[in-house]
CSV table of C-alpha atoms in Angstrom, one decimal:
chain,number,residue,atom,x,y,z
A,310,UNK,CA,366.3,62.3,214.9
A,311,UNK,CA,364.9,65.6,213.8
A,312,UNK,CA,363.5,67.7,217.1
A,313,UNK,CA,360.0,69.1,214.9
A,314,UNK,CA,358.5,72.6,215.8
A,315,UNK,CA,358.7,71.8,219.2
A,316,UNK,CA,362.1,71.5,219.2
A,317,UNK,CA,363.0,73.9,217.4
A,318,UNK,CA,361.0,75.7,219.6
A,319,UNK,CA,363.2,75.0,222.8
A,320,UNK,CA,366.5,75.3,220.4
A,321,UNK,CA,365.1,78.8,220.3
A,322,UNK,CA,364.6,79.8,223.4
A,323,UNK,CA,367.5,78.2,224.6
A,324,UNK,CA,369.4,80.1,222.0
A,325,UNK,CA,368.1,83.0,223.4
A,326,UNK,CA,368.8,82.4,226.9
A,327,UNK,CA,372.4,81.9,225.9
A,328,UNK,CA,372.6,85.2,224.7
A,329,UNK,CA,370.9,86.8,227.2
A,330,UNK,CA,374.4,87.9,228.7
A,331,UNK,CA,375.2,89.9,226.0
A,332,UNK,CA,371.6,91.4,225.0
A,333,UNK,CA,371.7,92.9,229.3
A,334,UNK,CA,374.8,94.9,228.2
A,335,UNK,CA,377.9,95.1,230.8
A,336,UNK,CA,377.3,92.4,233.8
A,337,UNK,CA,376.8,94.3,237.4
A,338,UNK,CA,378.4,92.6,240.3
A,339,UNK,CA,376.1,90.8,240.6
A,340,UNK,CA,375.7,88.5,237.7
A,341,UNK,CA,376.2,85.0,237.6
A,342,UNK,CA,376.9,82.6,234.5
A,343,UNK,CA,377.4,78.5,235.7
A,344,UNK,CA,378.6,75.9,233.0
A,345,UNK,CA,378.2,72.6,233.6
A,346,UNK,CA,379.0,69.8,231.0
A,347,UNK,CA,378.4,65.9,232.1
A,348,UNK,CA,378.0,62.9,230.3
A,349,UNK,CA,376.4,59.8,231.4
A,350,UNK,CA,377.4,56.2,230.2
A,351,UNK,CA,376.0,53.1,231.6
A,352,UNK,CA,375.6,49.2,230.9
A,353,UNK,CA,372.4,47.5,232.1
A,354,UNK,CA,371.1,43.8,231.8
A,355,UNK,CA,367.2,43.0,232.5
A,356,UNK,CA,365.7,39.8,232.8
A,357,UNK,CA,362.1,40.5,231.2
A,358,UNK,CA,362.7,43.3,229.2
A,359,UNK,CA,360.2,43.2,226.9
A,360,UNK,CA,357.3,41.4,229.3
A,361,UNK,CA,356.4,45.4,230.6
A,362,UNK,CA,354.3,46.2,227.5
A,363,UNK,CA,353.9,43.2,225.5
A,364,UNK,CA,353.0,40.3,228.0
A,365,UNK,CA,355.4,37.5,226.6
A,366,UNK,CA,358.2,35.9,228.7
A,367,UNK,CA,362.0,36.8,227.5
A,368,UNK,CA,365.1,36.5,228.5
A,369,UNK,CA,368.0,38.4,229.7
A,370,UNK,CA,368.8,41.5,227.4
A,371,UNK,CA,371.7,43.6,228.0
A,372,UNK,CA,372.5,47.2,226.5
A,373,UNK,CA,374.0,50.3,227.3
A,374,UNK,CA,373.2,54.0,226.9
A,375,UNK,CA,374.7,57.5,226.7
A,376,UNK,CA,373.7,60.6,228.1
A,377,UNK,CA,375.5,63.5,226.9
A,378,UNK,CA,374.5,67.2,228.8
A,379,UNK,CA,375.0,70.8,228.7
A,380,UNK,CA,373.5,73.0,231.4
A,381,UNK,CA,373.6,76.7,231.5
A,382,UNK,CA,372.4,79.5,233.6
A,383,UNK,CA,372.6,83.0,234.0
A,384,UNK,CA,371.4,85.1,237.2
A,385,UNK,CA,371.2,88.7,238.2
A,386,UNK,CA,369.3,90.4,240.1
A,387,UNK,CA,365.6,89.8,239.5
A,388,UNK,CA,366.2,87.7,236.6
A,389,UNK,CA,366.9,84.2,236.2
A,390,UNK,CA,367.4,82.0,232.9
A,391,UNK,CA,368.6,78.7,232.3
A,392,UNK,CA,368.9,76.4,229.0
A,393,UNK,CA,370.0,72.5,229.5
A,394,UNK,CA,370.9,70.5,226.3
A,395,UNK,CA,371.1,66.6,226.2
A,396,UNK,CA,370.2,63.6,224.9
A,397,UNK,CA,369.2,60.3,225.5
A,398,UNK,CA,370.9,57.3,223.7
A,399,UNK,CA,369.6,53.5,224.0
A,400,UNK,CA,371.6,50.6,222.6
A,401,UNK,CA,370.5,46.6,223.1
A,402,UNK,CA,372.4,43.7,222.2
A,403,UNK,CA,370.3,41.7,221.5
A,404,UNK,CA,366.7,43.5,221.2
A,405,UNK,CA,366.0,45.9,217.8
A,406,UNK,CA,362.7,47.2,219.7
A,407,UNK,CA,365.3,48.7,222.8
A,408,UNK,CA,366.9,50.8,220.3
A,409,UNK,CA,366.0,54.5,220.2
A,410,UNK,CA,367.5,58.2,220.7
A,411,UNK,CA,365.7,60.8,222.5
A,412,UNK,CA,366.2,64.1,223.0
A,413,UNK,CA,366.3,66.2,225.9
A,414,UNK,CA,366.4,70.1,225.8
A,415,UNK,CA,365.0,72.7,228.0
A,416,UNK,CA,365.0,76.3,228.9
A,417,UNK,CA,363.3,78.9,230.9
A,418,UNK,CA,363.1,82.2,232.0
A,419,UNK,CA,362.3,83.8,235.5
A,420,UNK,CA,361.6,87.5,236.0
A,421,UNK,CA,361.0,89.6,238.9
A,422,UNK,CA,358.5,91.8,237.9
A,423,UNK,CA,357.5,93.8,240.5
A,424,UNK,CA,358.3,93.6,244.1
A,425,UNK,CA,356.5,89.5,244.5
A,426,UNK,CA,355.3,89.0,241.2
A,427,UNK,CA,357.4,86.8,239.6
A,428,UNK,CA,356.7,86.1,235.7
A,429,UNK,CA,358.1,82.7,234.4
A,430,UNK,CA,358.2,80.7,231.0
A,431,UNK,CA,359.6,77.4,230.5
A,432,UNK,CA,359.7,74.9,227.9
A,433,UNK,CA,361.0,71.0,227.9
A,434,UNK,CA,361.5,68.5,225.2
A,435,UNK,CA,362.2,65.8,226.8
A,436,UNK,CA,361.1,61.8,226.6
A,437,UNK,CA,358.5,61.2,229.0
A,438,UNK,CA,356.2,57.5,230.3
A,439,UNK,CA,353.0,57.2,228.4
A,440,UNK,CA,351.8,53.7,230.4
A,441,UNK,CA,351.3,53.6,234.2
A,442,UNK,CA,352.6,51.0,235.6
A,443,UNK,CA,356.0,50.4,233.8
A,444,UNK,CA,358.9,51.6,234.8
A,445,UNK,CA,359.1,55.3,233.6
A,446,UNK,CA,362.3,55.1,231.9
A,447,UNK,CA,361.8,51.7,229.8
A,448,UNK,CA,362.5,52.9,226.4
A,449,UNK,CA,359.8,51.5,224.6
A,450,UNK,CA,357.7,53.2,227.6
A,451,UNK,CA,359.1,56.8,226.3
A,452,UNK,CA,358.0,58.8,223.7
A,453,UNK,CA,359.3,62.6,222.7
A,454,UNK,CA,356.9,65.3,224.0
A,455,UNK,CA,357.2,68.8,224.4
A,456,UNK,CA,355.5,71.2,227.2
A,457,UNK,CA,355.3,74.8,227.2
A,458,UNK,CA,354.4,76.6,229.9
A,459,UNK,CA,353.5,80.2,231.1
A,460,UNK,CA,353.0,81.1,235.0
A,461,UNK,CA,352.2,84.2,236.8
A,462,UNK,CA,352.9,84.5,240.6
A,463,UNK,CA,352.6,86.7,243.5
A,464,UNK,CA,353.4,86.7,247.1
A,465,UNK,CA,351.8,89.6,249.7
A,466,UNK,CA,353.6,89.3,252.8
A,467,UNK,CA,350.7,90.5,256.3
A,468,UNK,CA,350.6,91.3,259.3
A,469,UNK,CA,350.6,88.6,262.1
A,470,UNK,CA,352.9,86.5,260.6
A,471,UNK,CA,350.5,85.8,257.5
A,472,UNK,CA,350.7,86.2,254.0
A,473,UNK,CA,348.8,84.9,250.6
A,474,UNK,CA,350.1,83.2,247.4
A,475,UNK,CA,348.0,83.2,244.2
A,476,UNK,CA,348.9,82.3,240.7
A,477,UNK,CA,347.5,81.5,236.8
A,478,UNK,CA,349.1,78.8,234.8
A,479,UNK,CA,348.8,78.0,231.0
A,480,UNK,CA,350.3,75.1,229.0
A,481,UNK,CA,350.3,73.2,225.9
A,482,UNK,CA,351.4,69.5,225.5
A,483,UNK,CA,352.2,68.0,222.6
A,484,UNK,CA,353.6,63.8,222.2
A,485,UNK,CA,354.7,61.5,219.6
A,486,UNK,CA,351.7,59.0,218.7
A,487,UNK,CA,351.4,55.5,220.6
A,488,UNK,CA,349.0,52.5,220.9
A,489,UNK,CA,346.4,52.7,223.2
A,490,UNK,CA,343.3,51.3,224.2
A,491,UNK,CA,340.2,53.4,224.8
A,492,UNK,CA,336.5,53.5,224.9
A,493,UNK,CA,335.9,56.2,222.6
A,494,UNK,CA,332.5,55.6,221.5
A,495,UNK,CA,331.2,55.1,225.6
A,496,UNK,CA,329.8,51.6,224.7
A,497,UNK,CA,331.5,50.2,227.3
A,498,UNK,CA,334.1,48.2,225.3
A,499,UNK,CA,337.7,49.1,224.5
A,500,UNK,CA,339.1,50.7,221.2
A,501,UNK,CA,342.2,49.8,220.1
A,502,UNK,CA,344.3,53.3,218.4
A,503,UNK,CA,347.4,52.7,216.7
A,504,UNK,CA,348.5,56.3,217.0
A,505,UNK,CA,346.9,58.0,219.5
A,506,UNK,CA,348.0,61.9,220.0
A,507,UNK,CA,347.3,62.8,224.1
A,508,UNK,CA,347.7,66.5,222.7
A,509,UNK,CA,346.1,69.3,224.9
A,510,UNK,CA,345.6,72.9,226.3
A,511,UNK,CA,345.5,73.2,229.7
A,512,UNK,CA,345.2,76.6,232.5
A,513,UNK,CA,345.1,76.3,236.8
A,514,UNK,CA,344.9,78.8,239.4
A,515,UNK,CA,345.6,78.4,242.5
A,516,UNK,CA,345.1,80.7,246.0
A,517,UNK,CA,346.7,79.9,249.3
A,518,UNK,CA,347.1,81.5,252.5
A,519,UNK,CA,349.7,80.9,255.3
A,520,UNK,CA,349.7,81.4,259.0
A,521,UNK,CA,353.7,81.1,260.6
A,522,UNK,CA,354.0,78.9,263.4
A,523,UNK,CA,357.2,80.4,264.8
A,524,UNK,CA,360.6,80.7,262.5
A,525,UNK,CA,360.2,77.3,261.3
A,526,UNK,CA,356.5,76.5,260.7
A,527,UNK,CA,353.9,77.4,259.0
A,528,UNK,CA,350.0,75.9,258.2
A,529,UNK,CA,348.5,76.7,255.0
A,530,UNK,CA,345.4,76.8,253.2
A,531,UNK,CA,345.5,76.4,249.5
A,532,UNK,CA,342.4,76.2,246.4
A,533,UNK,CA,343.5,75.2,243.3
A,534,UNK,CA,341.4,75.2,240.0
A,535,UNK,CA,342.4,73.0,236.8
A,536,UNK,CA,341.0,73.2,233.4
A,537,UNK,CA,342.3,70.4,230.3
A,538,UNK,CA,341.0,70.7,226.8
A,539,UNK,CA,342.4,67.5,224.8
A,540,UNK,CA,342.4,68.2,220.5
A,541,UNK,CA,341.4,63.8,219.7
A,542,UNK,CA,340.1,63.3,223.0
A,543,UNK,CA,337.0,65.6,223.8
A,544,UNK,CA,335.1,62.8,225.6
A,545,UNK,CA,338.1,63.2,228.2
A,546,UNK,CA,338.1,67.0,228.7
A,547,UNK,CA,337.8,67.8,232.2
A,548,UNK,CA,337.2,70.4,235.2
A,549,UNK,CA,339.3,70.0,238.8
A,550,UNK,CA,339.0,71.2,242.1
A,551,UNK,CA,340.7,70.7,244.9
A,552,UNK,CA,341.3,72.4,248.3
A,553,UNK,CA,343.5,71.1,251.3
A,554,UNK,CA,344.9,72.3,254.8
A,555,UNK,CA,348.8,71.6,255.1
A,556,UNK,CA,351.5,72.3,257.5
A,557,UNK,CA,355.0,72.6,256.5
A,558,UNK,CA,357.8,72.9,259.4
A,559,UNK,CA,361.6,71.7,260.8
A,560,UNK,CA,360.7,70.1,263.2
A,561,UNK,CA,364.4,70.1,264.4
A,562,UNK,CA,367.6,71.3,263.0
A,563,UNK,CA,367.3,68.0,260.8
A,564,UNK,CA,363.8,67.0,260.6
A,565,UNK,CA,361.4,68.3,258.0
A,566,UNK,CA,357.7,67.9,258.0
A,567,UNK,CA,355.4,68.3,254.7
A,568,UNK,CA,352.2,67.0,255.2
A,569,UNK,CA,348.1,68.5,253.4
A,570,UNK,CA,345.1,66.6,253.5
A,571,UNK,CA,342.1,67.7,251.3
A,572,UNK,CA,339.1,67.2,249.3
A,573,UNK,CA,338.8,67.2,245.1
A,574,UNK,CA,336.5,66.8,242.0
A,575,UNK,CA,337.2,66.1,238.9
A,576,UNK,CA,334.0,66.5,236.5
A,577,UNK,CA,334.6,64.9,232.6
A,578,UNK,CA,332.3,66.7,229.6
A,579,UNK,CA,331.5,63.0,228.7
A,580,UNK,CA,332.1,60.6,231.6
A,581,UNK,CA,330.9,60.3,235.6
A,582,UNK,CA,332.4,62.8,237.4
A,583,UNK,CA,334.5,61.7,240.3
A,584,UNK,CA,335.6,63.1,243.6
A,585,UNK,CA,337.5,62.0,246.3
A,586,UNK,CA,340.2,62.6,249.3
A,587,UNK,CA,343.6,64.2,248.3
A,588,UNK,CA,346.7,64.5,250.4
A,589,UNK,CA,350.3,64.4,250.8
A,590,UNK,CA,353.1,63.7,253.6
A,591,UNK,CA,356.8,64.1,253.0
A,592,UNK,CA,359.6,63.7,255.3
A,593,UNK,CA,363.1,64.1,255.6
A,594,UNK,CA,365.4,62.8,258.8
A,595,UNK,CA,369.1,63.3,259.0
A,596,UNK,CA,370.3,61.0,261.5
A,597,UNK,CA,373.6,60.7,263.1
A,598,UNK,CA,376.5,59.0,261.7
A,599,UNK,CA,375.8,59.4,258.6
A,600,UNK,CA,371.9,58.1,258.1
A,601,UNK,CA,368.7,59.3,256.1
A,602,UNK,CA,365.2,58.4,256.3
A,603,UNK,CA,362.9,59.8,253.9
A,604,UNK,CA,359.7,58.8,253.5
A,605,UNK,CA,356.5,59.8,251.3
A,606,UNK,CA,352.7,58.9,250.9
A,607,UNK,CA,350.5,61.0,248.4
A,608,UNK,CA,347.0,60.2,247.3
A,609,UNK,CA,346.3,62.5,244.0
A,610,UNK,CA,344.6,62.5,240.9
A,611,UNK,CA,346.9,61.1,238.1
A,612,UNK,CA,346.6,61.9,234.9
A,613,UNK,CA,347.2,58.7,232.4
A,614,UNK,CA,348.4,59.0,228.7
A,615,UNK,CA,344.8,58.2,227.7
A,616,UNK,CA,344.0,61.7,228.7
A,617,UNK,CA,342.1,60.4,231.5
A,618,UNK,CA,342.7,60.9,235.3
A,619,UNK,CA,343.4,58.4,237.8
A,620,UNK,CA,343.0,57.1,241.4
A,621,UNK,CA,346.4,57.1,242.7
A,622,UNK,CA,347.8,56.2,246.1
A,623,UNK,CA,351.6,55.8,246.5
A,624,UNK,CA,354.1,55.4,249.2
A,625,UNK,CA,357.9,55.9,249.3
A,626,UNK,CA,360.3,54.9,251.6
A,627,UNK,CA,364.3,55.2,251.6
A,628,UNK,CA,367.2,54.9,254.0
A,629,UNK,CA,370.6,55.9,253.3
A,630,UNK,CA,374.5,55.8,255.0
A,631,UNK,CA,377.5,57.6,253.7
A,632,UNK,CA,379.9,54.7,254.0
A,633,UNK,CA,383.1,57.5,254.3
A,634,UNK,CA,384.1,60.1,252.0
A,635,UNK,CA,383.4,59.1,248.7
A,636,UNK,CA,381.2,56.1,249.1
A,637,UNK,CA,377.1,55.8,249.6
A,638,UNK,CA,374.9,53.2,250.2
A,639,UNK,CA,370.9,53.4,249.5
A,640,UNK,CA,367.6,51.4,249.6
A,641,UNK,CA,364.5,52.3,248.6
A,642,UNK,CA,360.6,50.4,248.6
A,643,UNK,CA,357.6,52.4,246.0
A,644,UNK,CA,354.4,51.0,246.5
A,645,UNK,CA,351.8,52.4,244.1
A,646,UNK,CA,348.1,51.6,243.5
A,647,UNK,CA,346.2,53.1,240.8
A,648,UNK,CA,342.6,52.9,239.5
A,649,UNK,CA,341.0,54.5,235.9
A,650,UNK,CA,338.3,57.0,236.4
A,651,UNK,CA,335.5,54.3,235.8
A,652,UNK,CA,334.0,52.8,238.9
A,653,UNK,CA,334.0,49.0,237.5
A,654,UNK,CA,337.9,49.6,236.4
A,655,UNK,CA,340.7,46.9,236.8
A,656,UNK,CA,343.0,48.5,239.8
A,657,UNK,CA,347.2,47.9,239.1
A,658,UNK,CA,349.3,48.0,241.9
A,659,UNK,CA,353.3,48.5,241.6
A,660,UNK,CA,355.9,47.6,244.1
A,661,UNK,CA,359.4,48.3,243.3
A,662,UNK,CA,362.5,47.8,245.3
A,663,UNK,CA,365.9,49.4,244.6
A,664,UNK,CA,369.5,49.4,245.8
A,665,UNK,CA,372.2,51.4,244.8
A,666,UNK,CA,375.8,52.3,245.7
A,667,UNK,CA,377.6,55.1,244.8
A,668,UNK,CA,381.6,55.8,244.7
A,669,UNK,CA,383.4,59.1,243.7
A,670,UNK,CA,385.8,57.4,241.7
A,671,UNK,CA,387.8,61.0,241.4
A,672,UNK,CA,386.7,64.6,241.4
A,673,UNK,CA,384.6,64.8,238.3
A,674,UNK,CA,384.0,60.9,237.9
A,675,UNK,CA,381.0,59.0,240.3
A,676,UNK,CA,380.5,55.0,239.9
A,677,UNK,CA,376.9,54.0,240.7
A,678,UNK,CA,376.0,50.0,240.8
A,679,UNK,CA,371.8,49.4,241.5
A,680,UNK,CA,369.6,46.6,241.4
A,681,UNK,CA,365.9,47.2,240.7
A,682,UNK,CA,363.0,44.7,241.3
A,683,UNK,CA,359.6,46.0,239.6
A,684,UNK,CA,356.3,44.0,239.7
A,685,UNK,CA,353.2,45.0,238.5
A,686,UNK,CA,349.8,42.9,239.7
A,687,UNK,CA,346.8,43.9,239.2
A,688,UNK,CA,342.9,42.1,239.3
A,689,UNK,CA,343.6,42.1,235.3
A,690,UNK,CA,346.2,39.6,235.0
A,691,UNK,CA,346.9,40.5,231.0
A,692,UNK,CA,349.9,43.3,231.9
A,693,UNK,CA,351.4,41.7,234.9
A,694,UNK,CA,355.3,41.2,235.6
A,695,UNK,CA,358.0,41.0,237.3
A,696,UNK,CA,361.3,42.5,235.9
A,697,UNK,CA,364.8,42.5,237.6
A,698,UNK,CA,367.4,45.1,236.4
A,699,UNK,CA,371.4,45.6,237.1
A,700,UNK,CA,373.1,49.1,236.5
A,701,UNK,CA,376.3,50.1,236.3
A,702,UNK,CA,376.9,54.0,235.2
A,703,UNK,CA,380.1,55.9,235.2
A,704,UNK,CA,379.1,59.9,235.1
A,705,UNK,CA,381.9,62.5,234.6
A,706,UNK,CA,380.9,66.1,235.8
A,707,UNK,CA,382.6,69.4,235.6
């Protein structure tokens, strides 16, 4: 499969960061360059794998896939680069339309400019979900996009135990094509496109301030401003706001708190605008004898491959043991609900639930066996499943 401009973009850049080394002249002490090969190889069988994007019934498929990786990075002082090159290879038995190879390069660059202004540029092409609602790493979910992006940042440490954070971001997106259906003559009834490009531009700012709450807190306030200009979507361009008060802390020496609630807008060039409550809470408990609780809820505007936004709530929860030295155990629930920007729009709901077991087989080689049960339900009952899937995956790391 041939990587395009944007590929050879990344290949590059990548090239470049490889080199960077040598271009610095004679390494100082401290200098830093990490290898890191690893290859993935794993066997899967799914009960409905083709009921995700097509509605009909099917049986059990079974396939494997390969995941070769190469990871670099080089550090010194007030500089930081890093180039990873991979791909992603499906196979199917028994299914011609589970077949496909992906690739999945990436590279960046991070440079202290001056003393909190940090300059950074970054670019991945890598397979990425274009329907909400599947599983994000259903191959015929995937398509090969690229995103290049530019951001400027700067920290100003105050007095009082305060500082400010600002920063400017610009990107450009770029996908292969795929069906979709959209109302792109706003007459109220869907279009279908057989080779829809969600291309765009996009720039953000963003301004927060933080208070400290003694060494391990802090409450912040943060603004952020969005700006997305699609090239075959226009109707879909859009305008965000959004603002929200936060507070980030340890709670104890293995407790962590991440938690904002806010307020945002989003206002189309050719649709309603819409506005809403935003927010977030994260945490992270390490318990004793080996336990972990984490747990998630965010309510956010999501972006859908259709270039327009979303209503989405989702909530994540997970426990975990360490069963010994080389052996882990995990469970995990995702409840997501999501609505399109329209007010008379269908809402989908997701609820997946996972477990997994992982074994360090060696030192270099981990064995991990998970079951995953996704349904997707909805008040339109065209796109509903439910899809069961069984993993095993050998990885070998250096």
């Amino acid at each position: 499969m041939s990587a395009g401009p944007q590929g050879r973009r990344v290949l590059w850049l990548g090239a470049c960061l490889v080199l960077a080394p040598c271009a610095a002249g004679a390494e100082s002490q401290g200098d830093r360059l990490s290898f890191r090969p690893s290859v993935t190889l794993s066997f899967e069988a799914t009960d409905n794998g083709l009921q995700a994007l097509d509605g009909t019934d099917t049986e059990w498929t079974y396939g494997a896939a390969l995941e070769p990786r190469l990871e670099l990075e080089y550090e010194r002082p007030r500089l930081r680069a890093g180039t990873a090159i991979g791909a992603d290879l499906r196979y199917s038995v028994d299914e011609p339309a589970l077949r496909d190879a992906f690739l999945d390069l990436s590279a960046f660059v991070e440079w202290e400019l001056l003393r909190g202004l940090t300059l950074r540029i970054s670019d991945q092409f890598v397979p990425q979900a274009v329907r909400l609602g599947s599983p994000s790493d259903d191959v015929r979910n995937l398509r090969q996009s690229n995103l290049a992006m530019v951001e400027l940042n700067y920290r100003r440490e105050l007095r009082r135990r305060r500082a400010v954070e600002l920063g400017v971001r610009g990107s450009r997106f770029d996908s292969q094509g795929f069906a979709a259906s959209l109302d792109l003559d706003a007459d109220g009834l869907p279009d279908l496109v057989g080779n829809l490009r969600s291309d765009y531009w996009s720039g953000a700012a963003y301004l927060e301030a933080q208070q400290s709450l003694g060494r391990h807190s802090l409450v912040y306030l943060r603004g952020e401003l969005r700006e997305r200009t699609f090239d075959e979507i226009p109707r879909s361009d859009f305008s965000e706001w959004s603002s929200q008060l936060g507070l980030r802390s340890q709670i104890a020496k293995r407790l962590e708190l991440d938690m904002a609630l806010g307020y945002g807008s989003v206002d189309y060039d050719d649709l309603p605008s819409d506005s809403r409550l935003i927010g977030r809470a994260e945490l992270d408990y390490v318990l004793p004898r080996g336990w972990g609780l984490q747990g998630a809820f965010v309510q956010r505007f999501s972006a859908g491959a259709g270039g327009t936004d979303f209503d989405e709530s989702t909530a994540r929860f997970g426990v975990s043991k360490v069963l010994g030295q080389r052996t882990r155990a995990s469970a995990g629930l995702l409840w997501t609900r999501f609505r399109a920007d329209s007010p008379d729009s269908d809402a989908n709901r997701v609820t997946a639930f996972d477990l997994s077991l992982e074994r360090q087989l060696t030192r270099r080689i981990k064995a991990v066996l998970a079951w995953q049960r996704w349904r997707n339900s909805g008040s339109a009952d065209d796109d509903d499943f439910t899809q069961n899937r069984v993993t095993l995956g050998f990885t070998y790391a250096r």
